[in-house]
Amino acid sequence: MNRIEKQLVENKNNNIKSLVAYLVAGDPNMDDTLSLMHGFVDAGVDVIEVGVPFSDPIAEGPIIQSAHDRSLANKTSFEGIIDLISNFRKKNTNTPIVLMGYLNSFLKNQKAFSRFDDIGIDGVLIVDAPGEYSLKDLGISNANVVSISLVSPTTTKERTKKICNASSGFIYYVTLKGVTGSSNVDLEEIKSNVIDLQKNTDLPVMAGFGIKNKEQAESISKVADGVVIGSYLVESIFEAKKTTDYKKIYNYLSEIKSVINK
Amino acid sequence: MKNKYSEPNSEGFFGSYGGKFVPETLMEALDELEKCYEDIKSDSEFQKKIDRDLADFVGRPSPLYFAERLTEHFKGPNIWLKREDLNHTGAHKINNTIGQILLAKMMGKTRIIAETGAGQHGVATATVAARLGLECHIYMGAEDVQRQSLNVYRIKLLGAHVHPVESGTATLKDALNEAIRDWVTNVDNTYYIIGSVTGPHPYPMIVRDFNAIVGRELIHQSQASFQSLPDAIIACVGGGSNAIGIFHPFIDEDVRLIGVEAAGQGIDTGKHAAPLNDGEPGILHGAKSYLMQDSDGQIMATSSISAGLDYPGVGPEHSFLKDSGRAEYIAVDDESVMKAFHQLSELEGIIPALETAHAFAPLDLICSEFNEDQNIVINVSGRGDKDIASVAKLEGIDLE
C-alpha cells in the first residue's frame, strides 16, 4: 500500500484528523527545505506537499508566487528536488510526500516520473491538470503514485463524480474561489460543500487554500478529514529566513494538529 | 472528396494541441462559456447584431488594396493588402472584442478583464466595454506599459483601469498569468476577454471564429479584384489571432498560408519569440502548444522589438497546422522588420504596426517563389501610430 493511503486510512480508522503542510522546494534553499521537512514531521504533520517551482504558476497568490520565483532564482531543478526527497528518505521512510506543481514540469520530467515510487514520492497534485484525467491520460503514469485532484466551490456535481473516480490518495477541497492564500474563506459554506463531497467518495477529504489560523482549522476539521496549510507556512518560512529559526513554525503546526483533534 | 476541416474536436483539441489545462475553479466557467457560445453561434439575431456593429462601429469590410509600388519594387507577384489597420481602434483586435463583449453581456457578466501586450487588445477591449457601460480591467506587463505608453493612456481615456504586472518577466505572459488569477478570484461576475487564439478551450476557437470575418471578406474581395483566390496569404504570428482569422476560411483551398514569427535578435541567439521555429510542445496558459521552454520545462524569456509578438507560446491551432504541414511558419529578425517598416511607409504611405511589419520582412524571399500573374495577400493587422515613439527612440530621434 502506498504511504499516503496507509497513513490516511490509519488516521481515519483511529479518528485522527490529518495535517497536510506545504512548502516550496528550494525556498530559501534546499538544505533548509530538508530540515523544515523533518521539523514538520516532528511537529505532527501527516503529509508533506513539496511545491515544484514553476515560472508561470497561475493558481498561486502573491506569497507562493514569490516563493516560486525565489526558488527558481536559486536554480532549483527537478533533479534537485528528486535529490531532496532521496535525502529526506535516508532518515524518514514513513511520512507520505506529495509533489505539487504544474503539468509542464511533470511532462518535461517523464523519465523521473517512472522512478517516483523508488525515490519515495507517493503522490502528485498537478494544479492545471483536469481532475477527470488519470495520470495515464496525461502520459505520465506510474502505478504506485497516487493522483490527487482538486474539487472547488464551482465544481458541478457531475464533474465531482468524474474527478473522484479518477483520483486516488485523497481529494483536496479548495476552500475558496481564488488563488492560494486569499482571505475570503466562508466556513459555513466550506462545511456544507465538504459534506456534499464526501457523499461522492470514500477517499479522505482535505481542505485548503486560505486557511491560516487555529479557529479556521478547528472549524473545518469538524467535517473534513484534515486541513492543508500552505501560504501561511510559506510566508512564515520567508520571514524566519533572517533568523533561520523555524521553531515558531513548528510550534504553530503542533498547535494546529492539536486543535483539529480536540 | 476531402473531409471538410473541422478542428477542434469536442474536447477542444486541434489534433493533439489545445485542451483545457486550468485550475479546477475555472472549469465550470469554461463549460458555461462553451455552451453559451454554441447557443448563440447559430442564433441569427446575435449574428445580425455583430454584423451591424462590425459595419457601423468598426467600419467593415476592410478594403483589399493593390500595393502597386510594393509590387513594382519586388518585381514578382501582385501584392495585395488586407487593410485591418483601417478598423476602428487601428487593428484586427476589435473583431474579436465586439463578439466577446456581446457574449459577456448575454451571460450576465458585469465586469470585464483582459490582458494586453502591445496594448491593441487592451484598447479594443476598453472600447467595447465603454460602449456597453461595463467595468473594465486591463492587465499589462510593466515593461510593456513603458514601451506602449500611448496605448496605456488610450485605455485610461476609455475609462478602463490599467494594472501593470511586475511579476516574472513583466511582459505579455505575466499579464496573462495575472488575468487568469483575477478570473479565478472573481469568476462569478467576471468575463475574461482573451485577445489571441491562445488559452484554454473554447477561447482559441471563439477568437478564431470572430476574426475569421477577415478571411471570409477576402474570399469575395479576391474574386472581385483578380477573379481567383490568392496564391498565398501572409500574416504575422505572435499568439496568432490575425493569422488564423485570415487563414481559416482558406484551409480547405489550394492557397499557401505563411505565418511569420518574431526572430528577435536572431533564432541562433536564443533571444527571440518564435516557438514554432525554435520551440517544442508543452503546456502554458491552459493549452498544449509549441512553447519556448528550457530543459526543465520552465518558460523562457522572449525577445522581440514588438510587444505584441513578445510571447513564448502560440495558439494551438497554429501548432496543429505546422505539424500537418498545411501552413508554413518562418521567422524574421528585428533588423529586417525595421527595414520593412520603413519600406512600407515610404512605398505605400502606410505606417504599419511593428507586429505587422514582420509580415512584410520576408517579401524578398517569398516574391521570388511566385510569378507576375500570381496574387499574394498580406494581412495588415494593425497601424503603427502606437509605435512611433518607440521607433523614434530606437533610431535615436528626440521627439520632445
PDB file of C-alpha atoms in Angstrom, chain B residues 57-310:
ATOM      1  CA  PHE B  57     -18.847  50.792 -35.399  1.00  0.00           C
ATOM      2  CA  VAL B  58     -15.731  49.066 -36.742  1.00  0.00           C
ATOM      3  CA  GLY B  59     -16.084  50.146 -40.373  1.00  0.00           C
ATOM      4  CA  ARG B  60     -16.042  46.739 -42.050  1.00  0.00           C
ATOM      5  CA  PRO B  61     -15.460  45.405 -44.613  1.00  0.00           C
ATOM      6  CA  SER B  62     -11.820  46.463 -44.555  1.00  0.00           C
ATOM      7  CA  PRO B  63     -10.534  47.170 -48.074  1.00  0.00           C
ATOM      8  CA  LEU B  64      -8.373  44.873 -50.177  1.00  0.00           C
ATOM      9  CA  TYR B  65      -5.830  47.292 -51.591  1.00  0.00           C
ATOM     10  CA  PHE B  66      -3.454  46.755 -54.503  1.00  0.00           C
ATOM     11  CA  ALA B  67       0.045  47.757 -53.416  1.00  0.00           C
ATOM     12  CA  GLU B  68       1.310  48.950 -56.773  1.00  0.00           C
ATOM     13  CA  ARG B  69       4.689  50.369 -55.788  1.00  0.00           C
ATOM     14  CA  LEU B  70       5.497  47.445 -53.489  1.00  0.00           C
ATOM     15  CA  THR B  71       4.639  45.102 -56.375  1.00  0.00           C
ATOM     16  CA  GLU B  72       6.895  47.085 -58.742  1.00  0.00           C
ATOM     17  CA  HIS B  73       9.673  47.059 -56.186  1.00  0.00           C
ATOM     18  CA  PHE B  74       9.780  43.277 -55.774  1.00  0.00           C
ATOM     19  CA  LYS B  75       9.090  42.520 -59.474  1.00  0.00           C
ATOM     20  CA  GLY B  76       7.166  39.385 -58.597  1.00  0.00           C
ATOM     21  CA  PRO B  77       3.526  38.573 -57.912  1.00  0.00           C
ATOM     22  CA  ASN B  78       0.838  41.208 -57.428  1.00  0.00           C
ATOM     23  CA  ILE B  79       0.863  42.237 -53.769  1.00  0.00           C
ATOM     24  CA  TRP B  80      -2.482  42.981 -52.158  1.00  0.00           C
ATOM     25  CA  LEU B  81      -3.033  44.326 -48.669  1.00  0.00           C
ATOM     26  CA  LYS B  82      -5.961  43.423 -46.424  1.00  0.00           C
ATOM     27  CA  ARG B  83      -6.385  46.661 -44.517  1.00  0.00           C
ATOM     28  CA  GLU B  84      -7.198  45.671 -40.930  1.00  0.00           C
ATOM     29  CA  ASP B  85      -5.203  48.750 -39.908  1.00  0.00           C
ATOM     30  CA  LEU B  86      -8.175  50.850 -41.036  1.00  0.00           C
ATOM     31  CA  ASN B  87     -10.539  49.319 -38.462  1.00  0.00           C
ATOM     32  CA  HIS B  88     -11.737  51.449 -35.576  1.00  0.00           C
ATOM     33  CA  THR B  89      -9.006  51.327 -32.863  1.00  0.00           C
ATOM     34  CA  GLY B  90      -6.413  50.536 -35.514  1.00  0.00           C
ATOM     35  CA  ALA B  91      -6.077  46.756 -35.638  1.00  0.00           C
ATOM     36  CA  HIS B  92      -7.831  43.441 -36.167  1.00  0.00           C
ATOM     37  CA  LYS B  93      -8.249  43.024 -32.405  1.00  0.00           C
ATOM     38  CA  ILE B  94     -11.655  44.708 -32.363  1.00  0.00           C
ATOM     39  CA  ASN B  95     -13.230  41.944 -34.493  1.00  0.00           C
ATOM     40  CA  ASN B  96     -12.856  39.651 -31.505  1.00  0.00           C
ATOM     41  CA  THR B  97     -13.783  42.057 -28.710  1.00  0.00           C
ATOM     42  CA  ILE B  98     -17.003  43.134 -30.477  1.00  0.00           C
ATOM     43  CA  GLY B  99     -18.099  39.494 -30.465  1.00  0.00           C
ATOM     44  CA  GLN B 100     -16.909  38.562 -26.987  1.00  0.00           C
ATOM     45  CA  ILE B 101     -18.437  41.567 -25.246  1.00  0.00           C
ATOM     46  CA  LEU B 102     -21.847  40.592 -26.613  1.00  0.00           C
ATOM     47  CA  LEU B 103     -21.246  37.086 -25.263  1.00  0.00           C
ATOM     48  CA  ALA B 104     -20.337  38.562 -21.868  1.00  0.00           C
ATOM     49  CA  LYS B 105     -23.483  40.646 -21.829  1.00  0.00           C
ATOM     50  CA  MET B 106     -25.636  37.655 -22.731  1.00  0.00           C
ATOM     51  CA  MET B 107     -24.047  35.646 -19.920  1.00  0.00           C
ATOM     52  CA  GLY B 108     -24.957  38.403 -17.472  1.00  0.00           C
ATOM     53  CA  LYS B 109     -21.365  39.293 -16.568  1.00  0.00           C
ATOM     54  CA  THR B 110     -20.816  42.821 -15.282  1.00  0.00           C
ATOM     55  CA  ARG B 111     -17.049  43.017 -15.079  1.00  0.00           C
ATOM     56  CA  ILE B 112     -14.599  42.639 -17.972  1.00  0.00           C
ATOM     57  CA  ILE B 113     -10.921  41.731 -17.716  1.00  0.00           C
ATOM     58  CA  ALA B 114      -8.274  41.331 -20.410  1.00  0.00           C
ATOM     59  CA  GLU B 115      -4.518  41.043 -20.865  1.00  0.00           C
ATOM     60  CA  THR B 116      -2.609  43.039 -23.421  1.00  0.00           C
ATOM     61  CA  GLY B 117       0.900  43.115 -24.865  1.00  0.00           C
ATOM     62  CA  ALA B 118       1.197  45.940 -27.373  1.00  0.00           C
ATOM     63  CA  GLY B 119      -1.940  47.469 -25.922  1.00  0.00           C
ATOM     64  CA  GLN B 120      -4.066  46.982 -29.047  1.00  0.00           C
ATOM     65  CA  HIS B 121      -6.216  44.309 -27.435  1.00  0.00           C
ATOM     66  CA  GLY B 122      -6.442  46.425 -24.282  1.00  0.00           C
ATOM     67  CA  VAL B 123      -7.674  49.380 -26.322  1.00  0.00           C
ATOM     68  CA  ALA B 124     -10.102  47.191 -28.287  1.00  0.00           C
ATOM     69  CA  THR B 125     -11.474  45.734 -25.045  1.00  0.00           C
ATOM     70  CA  ALA B 126     -11.731  49.067 -23.228  1.00  0.00           C
ATOM     71  CA  THR B 127     -13.525  50.461 -26.278  1.00  0.00           C
ATOM     72  CA  VAL B 128     -16.286  47.870 -26.377  1.00  0.00           C
ATOM     73  CA  ALA B 129     -16.604  47.867 -22.580  1.00  0.00           C
ATOM     74  CA  ALA B 130     -17.104  51.650 -22.625  1.00  0.00           C
ATOM     75  CA  ARG B 131     -19.731  51.286 -25.312  1.00  0.00           C
ATOM     76  CA  LEU B 132     -21.734  48.804 -23.230  1.00  0.00           C
ATOM     77  CA  GLY B 133     -21.021  50.525 -19.923  1.00  0.00           C
ATOM     78  CA  LEU B 134     -19.175  47.598 -18.305  1.00  0.00           C
ATOM     79  CA  GLU B 135     -16.409  47.886 -15.688  1.00  0.00           C
ATOM     80  CA  CYS B 136     -13.097  47.016 -17.348  1.00  0.00           C
ATOM     81  CA  HIS B 137      -9.660  45.996 -16.022  1.00  0.00           C
ATOM     82  CA  ILE B 138      -6.636  45.556 -18.281  1.00  0.00           C
ATOM     83  CA  TYR B 139      -3.522  43.647 -17.177  1.00  0.00           C
ATOM     84  CA  MET B 140      -0.312  44.700 -18.878  1.00  0.00           C
ATOM     85  CA  GLY B 141       3.312  43.772 -18.220  1.00  0.00           C
ATOM     86  CA  ALA B 142       5.159  46.643 -16.543  1.00  0.00           C
ATOM     87  CA  GLU B 143       7.763  46.606 -19.318  1.00  0.00           C
ATOM     88  CA  ASP B 144       5.026  46.904 -21.948  1.00  0.00           C
ATOM     89  CA  VAL B 145       3.402  49.752 -20.015  1.00  0.00           C
ATOM     90  CA  GLN B 146       6.699  51.582 -20.576  1.00  0.00           C
ATOM     91  CA  ARG B 147       7.138  50.852 -24.277  1.00  0.00           C
ATOM     92  CA  GLN B 148       3.455  51.312 -25.220  1.00  0.00           C
ATOM     93  CA  SER B 149       2.641  54.390 -23.154  1.00  0.00           C
ATOM     94  CA  LEU B 150       0.356  55.846 -25.820  1.00  0.00           C
ATOM     95  CA  ASN B 151      -1.960  52.835 -25.693  1.00  0.00           C
ATOM     96  CA  VAL B 152      -1.897  52.866 -21.884  1.00  0.00           C
ATOM     97  CA  TYR B 153      -3.199  56.411 -21.979  1.00  0.00           C
ATOM     98  CA  ARG B 154      -5.814  55.481 -24.591  1.00  0.00           C
ATOM     99  CA  ILE B 155      -7.091  52.675 -22.368  1.00  0.00           C
ATOM    100  CA  LYS B 156      -7.374  55.092 -19.457  1.00  0.00           C
ATOM    101  CA  LEU B 157      -9.193  57.667 -21.601  1.00  0.00           C
ATOM    102  CA  LEU B 158     -11.727  54.960 -22.370  1.00  0.00           C
ATOM    103  CA  GLY B 159     -12.467  54.649 -18.667  1.00  0.00           C
ATOM    104  CA  ALA B 160     -10.726  51.319 -18.023  1.00  0.00           C
ATOM    105  CA  HIS B 161      -8.240  50.519 -15.268  1.00  0.00           C
ATOM    106  CA  VAL B 162      -4.691  49.507 -16.226  1.00  0.00           C
ATOM    107  CA  HIS B 163      -2.876  47.129 -13.854  1.00  0.00           C
ATOM    108  CA  PRO B 164       0.882  46.979 -14.524  1.00  0.00           C
ATOM    109  CA  VAL B 165       2.199  43.464 -13.804  1.00  0.00           C
ATOM    110  CA  GLU B 166       5.640  43.333 -12.201  1.00  0.00           C
ATOM    111  CA  SER B 167       5.943  39.568 -11.679  1.00  0.00           C
ATOM    112  CA  GLY B 168       8.084  37.227 -13.790  1.00  0.00           C
ATOM    113  CA  THR B 169       9.372  38.905 -16.948  1.00  0.00           C
ATOM    114  CA  ALA B 170       6.825  41.772 -16.710  1.00  0.00           C
ATOM    115  CA  THR B 171       5.586  41.175 -20.268  1.00  0.00           C
ATOM    116  CA  LEU B 172       2.577  39.623 -22.007  1.00  0.00           C
ATOM    117  CA  LYS B 173       2.854  36.135 -20.488  1.00  0.00           C
ATOM    118  CA  ASP B 174       2.850  37.592 -16.984  1.00  0.00           C
ATOM    119  CA  ALA B 175      -0.131  39.799 -17.830  1.00  0.00           C
ATOM    120  CA  LEU B 176      -1.944  36.607 -18.861  1.00  0.00           C
ATOM    121  CA  ASN B 177      -0.993  34.901 -15.576  1.00  0.00           C
ATOM    122  CA  GLU B 178      -2.393  37.825 -13.627  1.00  0.00           C
ATOM    123  CA  ALA B 179      -5.600  37.986 -15.667  1.00  0.00           C
ATOM    124  CA  ILE B 180      -6.182  34.272 -15.050  1.00  0.00           C
ATOM    125  CA  ARG B 181      -5.648  34.831 -11.308  1.00  0.00           C
ATOM    126  CA  ASP B 182      -8.187  37.649 -11.364  1.00  0.00           C
ATOM    127  CA  TRP B 183     -10.631  35.398 -13.182  1.00  0.00           C
ATOM    128  CA  VAL B 184     -10.169  32.544 -10.664  1.00  0.00           C
ATOM    129  CA  THR B 185     -10.957  35.020  -7.890  1.00  0.00           C
ATOM    130  CA  ASN B 186     -13.904  36.836  -9.487  1.00  0.00           C
ATOM    131  CA  VAL B 187     -15.306  34.092 -11.682  1.00  0.00           C
ATOM    132  CA  ASP B 188     -18.951  34.731 -10.691  1.00  0.00           C
ATOM    133  CA  ASN B 189     -19.342  38.212 -12.185  1.00  0.00           C
ATOM    134  CA  THR B 190     -16.314  38.479 -14.465  1.00  0.00           C
ATOM    135  CA  TYR B 191     -15.846  37.736 -18.163  1.00  0.00           C
ATOM    136  CA  TYR B 192     -12.279  37.299 -19.397  1.00  0.00           C
ATOM    137  CA  ILE B 193     -11.827  38.521 -22.981  1.00  0.00           C
ATOM    138  CA  ILE B 194      -8.705  36.706 -24.170  1.00  0.00           C
ATOM    139  CA  GLY B 195      -7.085  38.632 -27.001  1.00  0.00           C
ATOM    140  CA  SER B 196      -5.463  35.914 -29.050  1.00  0.00           C
ATOM    141  CA  VAL B 197      -6.132  32.363 -30.194  1.00  0.00           C
ATOM    142  CA  THR B 198      -4.422  31.117 -27.039  1.00  0.00           C
ATOM    143  CA  GLY B 199      -5.606  29.931 -23.636  1.00  0.00           C
ATOM    144  CA  PRO B 200      -7.917  27.046 -22.761  1.00  0.00           C
ATOM    145  CA  HIS B 201     -10.747  25.773 -24.952  1.00  0.00           C
ATOM    146  CA  PRO B 202     -13.104  27.298 -26.072  1.00  0.00           C
ATOM    147  CA  TYR B 203     -11.069  30.536 -26.397  1.00  0.00           C
ATOM    148  CA  PRO B 204      -8.843  29.570 -29.345  1.00  0.00           C
ATOM    149  CA  MET B 205     -11.980  28.581 -31.254  1.00  0.00           C
ATOM    150  CA  ILE B 206     -14.051  31.633 -30.277  1.00  0.00           C
ATOM    151  CA  VAL B 207     -11.295  34.160 -31.016  1.00  0.00           C
ATOM    152  CA  ARG B 208     -10.623  32.444 -34.347  1.00  0.00           C
ATOM    153  CA  ASP B 209     -14.285  32.459 -35.341  1.00  0.00           C
ATOM    154  CA  PHE B 210     -14.682  36.165 -34.567  1.00  0.00           C
ATOM    155  CA  ASN B 211     -11.524  37.004 -36.536  1.00  0.00           C
ATOM    156  CA  ALA B 212     -12.448  34.762 -39.470  1.00  0.00           C
ATOM    157  CA  ILE B 213     -14.557  37.629 -40.870  1.00  0.00           C
ATOM    158  CA  VAL B 214     -11.240  38.844 -42.328  1.00  0.00           C
ATOM    159  CA  GLY B 215     -10.729  35.689 -44.380  1.00  0.00           C
ATOM    160  CA  ARG B 216     -14.392  35.470 -45.394  1.00  0.00           C
ATOM    161  CA  GLU B 217     -14.317  39.012 -46.770  1.00  0.00           C
ATOM    162  CA  LEU B 218     -11.105  38.191 -48.602  1.00  0.00           C
ATOM    163  CA  ILE B 219     -12.776  35.328 -50.490  1.00  0.00           C
ATOM    164  CA  HIS B 220     -15.232  37.767 -52.093  1.00  0.00           C
ATOM    165  CA  GLN B 221     -12.766  40.598 -52.482  1.00  0.00           C
ATOM    166  CA  SER B 222     -10.162  38.489 -54.244  1.00  0.00           C
ATOM    167  CA  GLN B 223     -12.789  37.121 -56.634  1.00  0.00           C
ATOM    168  CA  ALA B 224     -13.874  40.694 -57.383  1.00  0.00           C
ATOM    169  CA  SER B 225     -10.330  42.056 -57.706  1.00  0.00           C
ATOM    170  CA  PHE B 226      -8.462  39.296 -59.535  1.00  0.00           C
ATOM    171  CA  GLN B 227     -11.094  36.627 -60.270  1.00  0.00           C
ATOM    172  CA  SER B 228      -9.476  33.865 -58.257  1.00  0.00           C
ATOM    173  CA  LEU B 229      -8.402  33.011 -54.751  1.00  0.00           C
ATOM    174  CA  PRO B 230      -4.989  34.324 -53.656  1.00  0.00           C
ATOM    175  CA  ASP B 231      -1.968  32.133 -54.337  1.00  0.00           C
ATOM    176  CA  ALA B 232      -0.591  32.895 -50.896  1.00  0.00           C
ATOM    177  CA  ILE B 233      -1.638  34.662 -47.704  1.00  0.00           C
ATOM    178  CA  ILE B 234       0.960  36.071 -45.325  1.00  0.00           C
ATOM    179  CA  ALA B 235       0.417  37.191 -41.735  1.00  0.00           C
ATOM    180  CA  CYS B 236       2.498  37.811 -38.633  1.00  0.00           C
ATOM    181  CA  VAL B 237       2.152  35.355 -35.738  1.00  0.00           C
ATOM    182  CA  GLY B 238       2.506  36.075 -32.011  1.00  0.00           C
ATOM    183  CA  GLY B 239      -0.389  34.261 -30.394  1.00  0.00           C
ATOM    184  CA  GLY B 240      -1.662  34.155 -33.943  1.00  0.00           C
ATOM    185  CA  SER B 241      -5.154  35.693 -33.991  1.00  0.00           C
ATOM    186  CA  ASN B 242      -4.827  37.832 -37.119  1.00  0.00           C
ATOM    187  CA  ALA B 243      -3.133  34.970 -38.958  1.00  0.00           C
ATOM    188  CA  ILE B 244      -5.742  32.363 -38.060  1.00  0.00           C
ATOM    189  CA  GLY B 245      -8.520  34.837 -38.875  1.00  0.00           C
ATOM    190  CA  ILE B 246      -7.332  35.303 -42.433  1.00  0.00           C
ATOM    191  CA  PHE B 247      -6.096  31.680 -42.892  1.00  0.00           C
ATOM    192  CA  HIS B 248      -9.090  29.781 -41.566  1.00  0.00           C
ATOM    193  CA  PRO B 249     -11.593  30.186 -44.435  1.00  0.00           C
ATOM    194  CA  PHE B 250      -8.830  29.046 -46.845  1.00  0.00           C
ATOM    195  CA  ILE B 251      -7.663  25.892 -45.069  1.00  0.00           C
ATOM    196  CA  ASP B 252      -9.538  23.592 -47.462  1.00  0.00           C
ATOM    197  CA  GLU B 253      -8.464  25.639 -50.515  1.00  0.00           C
ATOM    198  CA  ASP B 254      -5.325  25.491 -52.617  1.00  0.00           C
ATOM    199  CA  VAL B 255      -3.720  28.584 -51.098  1.00  0.00           C
ATOM    200  CA  ARG B 256      -0.287  28.808 -49.462  1.00  0.00           C
ATOM    201  CA  LEU B 257      -0.587  30.011 -45.868  1.00  0.00           C
ATOM    202  CA  ILE B 258       2.547  31.636 -44.468  1.00  0.00           C
ATOM    203  CA  GLY B 259       2.910  32.741 -40.849  1.00  0.00           C
ATOM    204  CA  VAL B 260       5.800  34.981 -39.810  1.00  0.00           C
ATOM    205  CA  GLU B 261       7.144  34.802 -36.260  1.00  0.00           C
ATOM    206  CA  ALA B 262       9.462  37.190 -34.443  1.00  0.00           C
ATOM    207  CA  ALA B 263      13.079  36.042 -34.617  1.00  0.00           C
ATOM    208  CA  GLY B 264      14.016  38.942 -32.320  1.00  0.00           C
ATOM    209  CA  GLN B 265      17.813  39.215 -32.130  1.00  0.00           C
ATOM    210  CA  GLY B 266      18.108  36.083 -34.290  1.00  0.00           C
ATOM    211  CA  ILE B 267      16.999  32.455 -33.900  1.00  0.00           C
ATOM    212  CA  ASP B 268      20.616  31.404 -33.251  1.00  0.00           C
ATOM    213  CA  THR B 269      20.942  33.786 -30.313  1.00  0.00           C
ATOM    214  CA  GLY B 270      18.003  32.157 -28.495  1.00  0.00           C
ATOM    215  CA  LYS B 271      16.693  35.696 -27.899  1.00  0.00           C
ATOM    216  CA  HIS B 272      13.505  35.594 -29.930  1.00  0.00           C
ATOM    217  CA  ALA B 273       9.789  34.852 -29.766  1.00  0.00           C
ATOM    218  CA  ALA B 274       9.452  32.116 -32.374  1.00  0.00           C
ATOM    219  CA  PRO B 275       8.201  28.926 -30.688  1.00  0.00           C
ATOM    220  CA  LEU B 276       7.034  27.349 -33.975  1.00  0.00           C
ATOM    221  CA  ASN B 277      10.514  27.771 -35.432  1.00  0.00           C
ATOM    222  CA  ASP B 278      12.575  27.012 -32.352  1.00  0.00           C
ATOM    223  CA  GLY B 279      10.390  25.604 -29.570  1.00  0.00           C
ATOM    224  CA  GLU B 280       8.761  22.362 -28.532  1.00  0.00           C
ATOM    225  CA  PRO B 281       5.315  21.293 -27.367  1.00  0.00           C
ATOM    226  CA  GLY B 282       4.354  21.900 -23.757  1.00  0.00           C
ATOM    227  CA  ILE B 283       1.587  23.353 -21.612  1.00  0.00           C
ATOM    228  CA  LEU B 284       1.170  27.033 -20.801  1.00  0.00           C
ATOM    229  CA  HIS B 285      -1.872  29.194 -20.051  1.00  0.00           C
ATOM    230  CA  GLY B 286      -4.342  26.366 -20.293  1.00  0.00           C
ATOM    231  CA  ALA B 287      -3.381  24.790 -23.603  1.00  0.00           C
ATOM    232  CA  LYS B 288      -0.884  22.429 -25.171  1.00  0.00           C
ATOM    233  CA  SER B 289       1.100  24.098 -27.921  1.00  0.00           C
ATOM    234  CA  TYR B 290       4.626  24.883 -29.103  1.00  0.00           C
ATOM    235  CA  LEU B 291       6.491  26.801 -26.408  1.00  0.00           C
ATOM    236  CA  MET B 292       9.834  28.330 -25.661  1.00  0.00           C
ATOM    237  CA  GLN B 293      10.945  26.362 -22.633  1.00  0.00           C
ATOM    238  CA  ASP B 294      14.170  25.155 -21.065  1.00  0.00           C
ATOM    239  CA  SER B 295      15.190  21.551 -20.423  1.00  0.00           C
ATOM    240  CA  ASP B 296      13.370  21.581 -17.069  1.00  0.00           C
ATOM    241  CA  GLY B 297      10.055  22.818 -18.517  1.00  0.00           C
ATOM    242  CA  GLN B 298      10.401  26.403 -17.289  1.00  0.00           C
ATOM    243  CA  ILE B 299       9.053  29.008 -19.699  1.00  0.00           C
ATOM    244  CA  MET B 300      11.833  31.123 -21.204  1.00  0.00           C
ATOM    245  CA  ALA B 301      12.072  34.887 -21.504  1.00  0.00           C
ATOM    246  CA  THR B 302      11.423  36.103 -25.044  1.00  0.00           C
ATOM    247  CA  SER B 303      12.780  38.949 -27.102  1.00  0.00           C
ATOM    248  CA  SER B 304      11.096  40.938 -29.854  1.00  0.00           C
ATOM    249  CA  ILE B 305      11.086  44.529 -31.000  1.00  0.00           C
ATOM    250  CA  SER B 306       7.288  44.333 -30.932  1.00  0.00           C
ATOM    251  CA  ALA B 307       5.466  43.959 -27.630  1.00  0.00           C
ATOM    252  CA  GLY B 308       2.556  42.214 -29.320  1.00  0.00           C
ATOM    253  CA  LEU B 309       4.681  39.289 -30.508  1.00  0.00           C
ATOM    254  CA  ASP B 310       6.796  39.051 -27.356  1.00  0.00           C
TER     255      ASP B 310
END
